[in-house]
Amino acid sequence: CFSPELIHLYDLKGRVVVVVDILRATSSMVTGLAHGLEKIIPVSTLAECQQFASKGYLTAAERDGKKAEDFDLGNSPFSYMEDFVKGKTLAMTTTNGTHAIRLSLAADKVVVGAFLNVSSVAAYLVEQQKDVLVVCAGWKGKFNLEDTLFAGALAHKLQGLFESENDATLAAYHLYETAKSDLPLYLSKASHVQRLKNLNITKDITFCLQQDVYDIVPVLEGDYLVPYTPE
Ligand code: MLT
C-alpha cells in the first residue's frame, strides 16, 4: 500500500500490517525502543501529543521534517539514543508515520518496520503466518521511494515463503533489486532526502538506510508500541 490514504481499499482483518516510514518515524521508533524506551504512543496531532506532555510523558513532534516547538524530541533517531529515554513512555507525532499507524488499527497486528530491523520483521512475519500488508507512510498521501524500497527488501527476504497477490509487491521487489547495491546513491535524488538535506539533516539519512542495526520488532499493544516478545 503506497500511501495510508489507500488503506481503505484493503481488508485488514486477519492481516499483519507493517508500517514503514524510513525517513524517519519508524527508524526513530525502532532506535528508541532498542535504546531503552519502554513504550511509544503514536498520535496523529500536535494537540494530542501536547496533552501527554501535561501528564508528564516524554513527547516527540515533527512537522515537515523539523522538530515542532514545545516538545522534548523531534524525529532524529540520534535523539532517541540518549540516556534520558531509558524506561520512559514517549508520546510521538510525525508528519506521516504516526498517522499511518493510527489508520492501520483494524489489522490483527500492527508492527513497525525500518531498514534498521528488516530481518527481524521478516522473521516475525514468518512466525505469525498471516497475510501481510506493508503500509508505506509516503509523504502527505504521496508515494515515496524509500518506503517502497523497504517493502521490496522485505519481499526479497520473504521470497519463496509468502505468495504475493499484487503487482505492488512485484514492483517493490524489482525496485529494490535495482537499488540494493547502493541505497544512499539510489535515493540521492528522492524528494524527502532532498527535503532533509535542505534542512542540513544528512547524518539521519545515512543512519536510517543501514540494515539490521537492531533486532527488535515494535508491535502495537492497545495504544502502545512495545518491543515484541515471543510467548
Ligand atoms: C514522516 O512522518 O514522514 C517523517 O517522520 C518525517 C521526518 O521525520 O522527516
CSV table of C-alpha atoms and ligand atoms in Angstrom, one decimal:
chain,number,residue,atom,x,y,z
A,1,CYS,CA,0.0,0.0,0.0
A,2,PHE,CA,1.9,3.0,-1.3
A,3,SER,CA,0.0,5.5,0.9
A,4,PRO,CA,-2.0,5.4,4.1
A,5,GLU,CA,-4.8,7.2,2.2
A,6,LEU,CA,-5.3,4.0,0.3
A,7,ILE,CA,-5.7,1.7,3.3
A,8,HIS,CA,-9.5,1.8,3.0
A,9,LEU,CA,-9.1,-0.3,-0.2
A,10,TYR,CA,-7.7,-3.2,1.8
A,11,ASP,CA,-9.4,-5.6,4.2
A,12,LEU,CA,-7.1,-5.5,7.2
A,13,LYS,CA,-8.9,-8.3,9.2
A,14,GLY,CA,-6.7,-11.3,9.7
A,15,ARG,CA,-3.6,-9.4,8.4
A,16,VAL,CA,-0.4,-8.2,9.9
A,17,VAL,CA,0.3,-4.6,8.8
A,18,VAL,CA,3.9,-3.5,8.7
A,19,VAL,CA,4.0,0.3,8.8
A,20,VAL,CA,7.1,1.9,7.4
A,21,ASP,CA,8.4,5.4,7.4
A,22,ILE,CA,12.1,5.1,6.7
A,23,LEU,CA,12.9,8.8,6.9
A,24,ARG,CA,12.4,8.9,9.8
A,25,ALA,CA,9.5,8.0,12.0
A,26,THR,CA,9.7,4.2,12.1
A,27,SER,CA,13.5,4.3,12.1
A,28,SER,CA,13.4,6.6,15.2
A,29,MET,CA,10.8,4.3,16.9
A,30,VAL,CA,13.0,1.2,16.4
A,31,THR,CA,16.0,3.1,17.6
A,32,GLY,CA,14.3,4.5,20.7
A,33,LEU,CA,12.8,1.1,21.8
A,34,ALA,CA,16.2,-0.5,21.2
A,35,HIS,CA,17.8,2.1,23.4
A,36,GLY,CA,15.6,1.6,26.4
A,37,LEU,CA,12.3,3.5,25.7
A,38,GLU,CA,9.7,1.4,27.4
A,39,LYS,CA,6.7,2.4,25.2
A,40,ILE,CA,5.7,4.7,22.4
A,41,ILE,CA,2.2,6.2,22.0
A,42,PRO,CA,1.8,7.2,18.3
A,43,VAL,CA,-0.7,10.0,18.0
A,44,SER,CA,-1.9,11.9,14.9
A,45,THR,CA,-2.0,15.6,16.0
A,46,LEU,CA,0.2,18.0,17.9
A,47,ALA,CA,-2.7,18.8,20.3
A,48,GLU,CA,-3.0,15.1,21.3
A,49,CYS,CA,0.8,14.9,21.8
A,50,GLN,CA,0.7,18.1,23.9
A,51,GLN,CA,-1.9,16.6,26.2
A,52,PHE,CA,0.6,13.9,27.1
A,53,ALA,CA,3.2,16.5,27.9
A,54,SER,CA,0.9,17.9,30.6
A,55,LYS,CA,0.7,14.4,32.1
A,56,GLY,CA,4.5,14.2,32.4
A,57,TYR,CA,5.2,11.9,29.5
A,58,LEU,CA,8.2,12.4,27.2
A,59,THR,CA,7.0,13.9,23.9
A,60,ALA,CA,8.3,14.0,20.3
A,61,ALA,CA,6.8,16.0,17.5
A,62,GLU,CA,8.0,16.7,13.9
A,63,ARG,CA,6.3,18.6,11.1
A,64,ASP,CA,7.7,18.9,7.6
A,65,GLY,CA,11.0,17.4,8.7
A,66,LYS,CA,11.5,19.9,11.6
A,67,LYS,CA,11.2,19.4,15.3
A,68,ALA,CA,8.0,21.1,16.5
A,69,GLU,CA,8.4,23.7,19.3
A,70,ASP,CA,7.5,22.9,22.9
A,71,PHE,CA,8.2,19.1,22.6
A,72,ASP,CA,11.1,17.2,24.1
A,73,LEU,CA,12.2,15.5,20.9
A,74,GLY,CA,11.9,15.9,17.2
A,75,ASN,CA,12.3,12.9,14.8
A,76,SER,CA,16.1,12.4,14.6
A,77,PRO,CA,16.9,8.8,15.5
A,78,PHE,CA,20.1,10.1,17.2
A,79,SER,CA,18.0,11.9,19.9
A,80,TYR,CA,16.3,8.6,20.6
A,81,MET,CA,19.6,7.1,21.7
A,82,GLU,CA,20.0,9.5,24.6
A,83,ASP,CA,20.1,8.0,28.1
A,84,PHE,CA,17.1,10.1,29.2
A,85,VAL,CA,14.8,7.9,27.1
A,86,LYS,CA,15.5,4.8,29.2
A,87,GLY,CA,12.5,3.5,31.0
A,88,LYS,CA,10.3,6.3,29.7
A,89,THR,CA,7.0,6.3,27.7
A,90,LEU,CA,7.0,8.6,24.7
A,91,ALA,CA,4.0,10.2,23.0
A,92,MET,CA,5.0,10.9,19.4
A,93,THR,CA,3.5,12.6,16.4
A,94,THR,CA,5.1,13.0,12.9
A,95,THR,CA,4.0,14.3,9.6
A,96,ASN,CA,3.1,10.9,8.1
A,97,GLY,CA,4.4,7.9,10.1
A,98,THR,CA,2.4,8.0,13.3
A,99,HIS,CA,-0.8,8.8,11.3
A,100,ALA,CA,-0.2,5.7,9.1
A,101,ILE,CA,-0.1,3.6,12.3
A,102,ARG,CA,-3.4,5.1,13.6
A,103,LEU,CA,-5.0,4.3,10.2
A,104,SER,CA,-4.0,0.6,10.5
A,105,LEU,CA,-5.7,-0.3,13.8
A,106,ALA,CA,-8.2,-2.6,12.1
A,107,ALA,CA,-5.4,-5.1,11.4
A,108,ASP,CA,-4.9,-8.2,13.6
A,109,LYS,CA,-1.4,-7.0,14.3
A,110,VAL,CA,0.4,-3.7,13.6
A,111,VAL,CA,4.2,-3.7,13.6
A,112,VAL,CA,6.8,-1.1,12.8
A,113,GLY,CA,9.4,-1.8,10.1
A,114,ALA,CA,12.6,0.0,9.1
A,115,PHE,CA,15.8,-1.0,7.3
A,116,LEU,CA,17.3,-0.9,10.8
A,117,ASN,CA,15.2,-4.1,11.8
A,118,VAL,CA,14.2,-5.5,8.4
A,119,SER,CA,15.4,-9.1,9.0
A,120,SER,CA,13.7,-9.2,12.4
A,121,VAL,CA,10.5,-8.0,10.8
A,122,ALA,CA,10.8,-10.8,8.2
A,123,ALA,CA,11.4,-13.4,10.9
A,124,TYR,CA,8.3,-12.1,12.8
A,125,LEU,CA,6.1,-12.4,9.7
A,126,VAL,CA,7.2,-16.0,9.1
A,127,GLU,CA,6.3,-16.8,12.7
A,128,GLN,CA,2.9,-15.1,12.5
A,129,GLN,CA,1.9,-17.0,9.3
A,130,LYS,CA,-0.8,-14.4,8.4
A,131,ASP,CA,-1.3,-12.3,5.3
A,132,VAL,CA,0.9,-9.2,5.3
A,133,LEU,CA,0.2,-5.6,4.1
A,134,VAL,CA,3.1,-3.2,4.1
A,135,VAL,CA,1.8,0.4,4.6
A,136,CYS,CA,4.2,3.0,3.3
A,137,ALA,CA,3.8,6.3,5.1
A,138,GLY,CA,5.0,8.2,2.0
A,139,TRP,CA,4.7,12.0,2.1
A,140,LYS,CA,1.3,13.7,2.7
A,141,GLY,CA,-0.5,11.0,0.8
A,142,LYS,CA,2.0,10.7,-2.0
A,143,PHE,CA,4.4,7.9,-3.0
A,144,ASN,CA,8.0,8.0,-1.8
A,145,LEU,CA,10.9,5.8,-2.9
A,146,GLU,CA,12.5,4.9,0.4
A,147,ASP,CA,9.4,3.3,2.0
A,148,THR,CA,8.7,1.2,-1.1
A,149,LEU,CA,12.3,0.1,-1.2
A,150,PHE,CA,11.8,-1.2,2.3
A,151,ALA,CA,8.8,-3.2,1.1
A,152,GLY,CA,11.0,-4.6,-1.7
A,153,ALA,CA,13.7,-5.5,0.7
A,154,LEU,CA,11.1,-7.4,2.8
A,155,ALA,CA,9.7,-9.1,-0.3
A,156,HIS,CA,13.3,-10.2,-1.0
A,157,LYS,CA,13.7,-11.7,2.4
A,158,LEU,CA,10.3,-13.5,2.3
A,159,GLN,CA,10.8,-14.8,-1.3
A,160,GLY,CA,9.5,-18.4,-1.5
A,161,LEU,CA,7.9,-18.1,1.9
A,162,PHE,CA,4.9,-15.9,1.0
A,163,GLU,CA,2.8,-15.8,-2.1
A,164,SER,CA,2.3,-12.3,-3.5
A,165,GLU,CA,-1.1,-11.4,-4.8
A,166,ASN,CA,-0.5,-8.0,-6.3
A,167,ASP,CA,1.7,-6.0,-8.7
A,168,ALA,CA,2.7,-3.6,-6.0
A,169,THR,CA,4.9,-6.3,-4.3
A,170,LEU,CA,6.4,-7.2,-7.7
A,171,ALA,CA,7.2,-3.5,-8.4
A,172,ALA,CA,8.7,-3.0,-4.9
A,173,TYR,CA,10.8,-6.2,-5.3
A,174,HIS,CA,12.3,-5.1,-8.7
A,175,LEU,CA,12.8,-1.6,-7.4
A,176,TYR,CA,14.9,-2.9,-4.5
A,177,GLU,CA,16.7,-5.3,-6.9
A,178,THR,CA,17.8,-2.2,-8.8
A,179,ALA,CA,18.7,-0.1,-5.8
A,180,LYS,CA,20.1,-2.6,-3.3
A,181,SER,CA,23.8,-2.3,-4.1
A,182,ASP,CA,23.9,1.3,-3.0
A,183,LEU,CA,20.7,2.6,-1.4
A,184,PRO,CA,22.1,6.1,-0.5
A,185,LEU,CA,23.2,6.7,-4.1
A,186,TYR,CA,19.9,5.4,-5.5
A,187,LEU,CA,17.9,7.7,-3.1
A,188,SER,CA,20.1,10.7,-3.5
A,189,LYS,CA,17.5,12.5,-5.7
A,190,ALA,CA,14.5,11.3,-3.7
A,191,SER,CA,12.1,14.1,-2.5
A,192,HIS,CA,12.4,13.6,1.2
A,193,VAL,CA,16.2,13.1,1.0
A,194,GLN,CA,16.3,16.5,-0.7
A,195,ARG,CA,13.9,18.0,1.8
A,196,LEU,CA,16.1,16.7,4.7
A,197,LYS,CA,19.3,17.8,3.1
A,198,ASN,CA,17.9,21.3,2.6
A,199,LEU,CA,17.4,21.3,6.4
A,200,ASN,CA,21.0,20.2,6.9
A,201,ILE,CA,19.8,16.8,8.2
A,202,THR,CA,22.2,14.4,6.4
A,203,LYS,CA,23.5,12.0,9.0
A,204,ASP,CA,20.0,10.8,9.8
A,205,ILE,CA,19.6,9.7,6.1
A,206,THR,CA,22.8,7.6,6.3
A,207,PHE,CA,21.8,6.1,9.6
A,208,CYS,CA,18.2,5.2,8.6
A,209,LEU,CA,19.4,3.4,5.4
A,210,GLN,CA,21.5,0.9,7.3
A,211,GLN,CA,20.1,-2.6,7.5
A,212,ASP,CA,19.7,-4.8,10.7
A,213,VAL,CA,21.3,-2.5,13.2
A,214,TYR,CA,18.7,-3.7,15.7
A,215,ASP,CA,16.8,-6.9,16.2
A,216,ILE,CA,13.7,-5.6,17.9
A,217,VAL,CA,10.2,-5.6,16.3
A,218,PRO,CA,7.9,-2.8,17.7
A,219,VAL,CA,4.3,-4.2,18.0
A,220,LEU,CA,1.2,-2.3,18.8
A,221,GLU,CA,-0.5,-3.4,22.1
A,222,GLY,CA,-3.5,-1.2,22.6
A,223,ASP,CA,-2.3,2.3,22.3
A,224,TYR,CA,1.3,1.4,22.9
A,225,LEU,CA,4.2,0.3,20.7
A,226,VAL,CA,6.4,-2.1,22.7
A,227,PRO,CA,9.2,-4.5,21.6
A,228,TYR,CA,7.7,-7.8,20.5
A,229,THR,CA,8.5,-10.7,22.9
A,230,PRO,CA,7.6,-14.2,21.8
A,231,GLU,CA,5.1,-16.0,24.1
B,1,MLT,C1,7.3,11.4,8.5
B,1,MLT,O1,6.5,11.3,9.4
B,1,MLT,O2,7.0,11.4,7.3
B,1,MLT,C2,8.7,11.6,8.8
B,1,MLT,O3,8.9,11.2,10.1
B,1,MLT,C3,9.1,13.0,8.6
B,1,MLT,C4,10.5,13.3,9.1
B,1,MLT,O4,10.9,12.8,10.1
B,1,MLT,O5,11.3,13.9,8.4
